[in-house]
Amino acid sequence: MDDELRERVEAAGETAALYNALKHDSDPDVGAIMGPLMGENPEFRPHGDEIPGIVAPVVNRVAAMDEAERRDRLGELAPDRLDELEAEDEGDEHVLPDLPNAENGAVVMRAAPNPNGPWHMGHARMPAVIGTYKQRYDGEFVCRFDDTDPETKRPDLDAYDAILEDIDYLGFEADRVLKASDRLETYYDHARELIDAGGAYTCSCSGDDFSELKNAGEPCPHREKDAETVHEEFEAMVAGEYDAGEMVLRVRTDIEHKNPALRDWVAFRMIDTPHPREEASEYRCWPMLDFQSGVDDHLTGVTHIIRGIDLQDSAKRQRFVYDYFGWEYPEVLHWGHVQVDEYDVSLSTSTIKALIETGELTGWDDPRAPTIRSVRRRGIRGEAIVESMIELGLSTSDVDLAMSSVYANNRDIVDDAADRYFLVRDREDDPAVELDVVDGDAPAPAAGHPPRHPDHPDRGDREVPAGRVVVESSDLPPEGERVWLKGYGPVRYADDALTFLDADIDVVRDGDVDVIHWAPAGESRETLLRTVDGDVRGYAEPAVADAAVDDVIQFERVGFARIDSFAPAATDEADGPDGSEDLLAYYAHP
């Protein structure tokens, strides 16, 4: 790293540390600022291993300031960030706008997932917002599975329960759960009523032929069929007497409408592929989404719909049906698409499924997958995701969700309960090194005793044996220089050993000595840490065995992680999660 880039890292690190300290009213921590720092400065990412060491002294300086000094300094470096903090302090109680024409107890909103696979991160926005509005208005949350396409968006039988589990993980519960594939007879009845009202006709034109007529604003030859013929042909559709593509039922709209997409759109079509649900496997006449969804919204009493800005035509199509039936259309709010940074995999259920099928991802909970299952396994709490989604508001523009925002929210939730442990990573470009700790100008203690949590002395200390230790090679100082083993004391690196010194913590406070983490060479737990960037191996201190599966802990100077599994026993012969490790953990965030 050249000097110019180092100066930029230090400046950005100081701004991030000041902002973090003021936002959370606490001393900053290197791990806490790494996510935002790297997210906002992608050019730093190739130097990710060097960044913590560069910003650590800067963070120490910020930690020594009082609040007034921090505010003054942030005002000098980044006045816009200070304004942002002050705006948050004075902000409205609600980030989401009030719903139009909403009354407490009378708001009904729906999430309408297609159960073609477990949810990716983008899907979390809908239940987060609907659940929040439900709480605000004491309303109702309907989860309706729009599973009326058994062919191109074929339902996954496991996805129904998986999606409900995701909603529960986010902190909400649907008041009603419906499956559209259970409601075919209801849609047929409404189609019959629509035919009687003169609002629908059967059409056997090919797709290309009708498209040509539609684009020219000309009616198809079947448009003026009498109602009796339409009924007969529709009943033949229901009975499965047509093959796919032979016959459709169209909603009669305005064939000269200025928007061709609204001209006599298809309400029902024939599908030869059986539905995967046994209860629906005999049906061959299936409603299109705009018809099915429009009918269900009315029958379930939906008052407010949120949908993508790209789906504006759906409301316009459905209004034709509502006009025929004399129904009042719900209030509609539109928003743009949400994209999530950090992941190399797109927010696409089909793409994720394909990567799993080819073995490029190990499953829906692979940390590299941008899925709700994945972040859940990493130990990220659902409420952290909800808070970040709510902060996006309801903009009609496309928005980006920074995972650093989710991480910051999650850190606030888990930090207090997360005990601290050391993990020494053993990476190809930064291998772990074993060294003896020997007596120097003072006898070397047999063990270190770092606190389980710096803010909770009542939890006691851990005991980390120190006769022979393992450290990350990048943490070693130049030959003859000092370093501080955290929770143990100062040592000098020389002659392939660490010599214990008689010095106090002032050498660290003065910025002369770096603090590093370490682990015992013999008693440590071989660890596999699964991350968004791939697997990392290392050695965790033995006290990590005090944690339980599903606990979120903090590996000091590495980040938060969720304990996934332990080997049956802490022995060299124990078979770990992949046949060798004693501990499997999933990395959450810095």
Short mmCIF file of C-alpha atoms in Angstrom, two decimals, residues 11 14-15 18-19 22 65 67-83 86:
data_model
loop_
_atom_site.label_atom_id
_atom_site.label_comp_id
_atom_site.label_asym_id
_atom_site.label_seq_id
_atom_site.Cartn_x
_atom_site.Cartn_y
_atom_site.Cartn_z
CA ALA A 11 -8.77 9.70 7.12
CA GLU A 14 -11.12 8.35 11.57
CA THR A 15 -14.40 9.58 10.08
CA LEU A 18 -16.03 9.22 15.01
CA TYR A 19 -19.41 8.57 13.39
CA LEU A 22 -21.26 9.30 18.30
CA MET A 65 -11.73 11.73 23.08
CA GLU A 67 -18.13 13.46 23.10
CA ALA A 68 -17.56 17.17 22.51
CA GLU A 69 -14.14 16.54 21.00
CA ARG A 70 -15.58 13.84 18.77
CA ARG A 71 -18.34 16.13 17.50
CA ASP A 72 -15.90 18.95 16.82
CA ARG A 73 -13.52 16.65 14.98
CA LEU A 74 -16.26 15.04 12.88
CA GLY A 75 -17.53 18.51 12.01
CA GLU A 76 -14.03 19.33 10.68
CA LEU A 77 -13.59 16.11 8.70
CA ALA A 78 -17.11 15.38 7.45
CA PRO A 79 -19.73 18.00 8.36
CA ASP A 80 -22.33 16.13 6.28
CA ARG A 81 -21.95 13.06 8.51
CA LEU A 82 -22.43 15.21 11.59
CA ASP A 83 -25.54 16.76 10.02
CA GLU A 86 -28.18 15.47 14.16
#
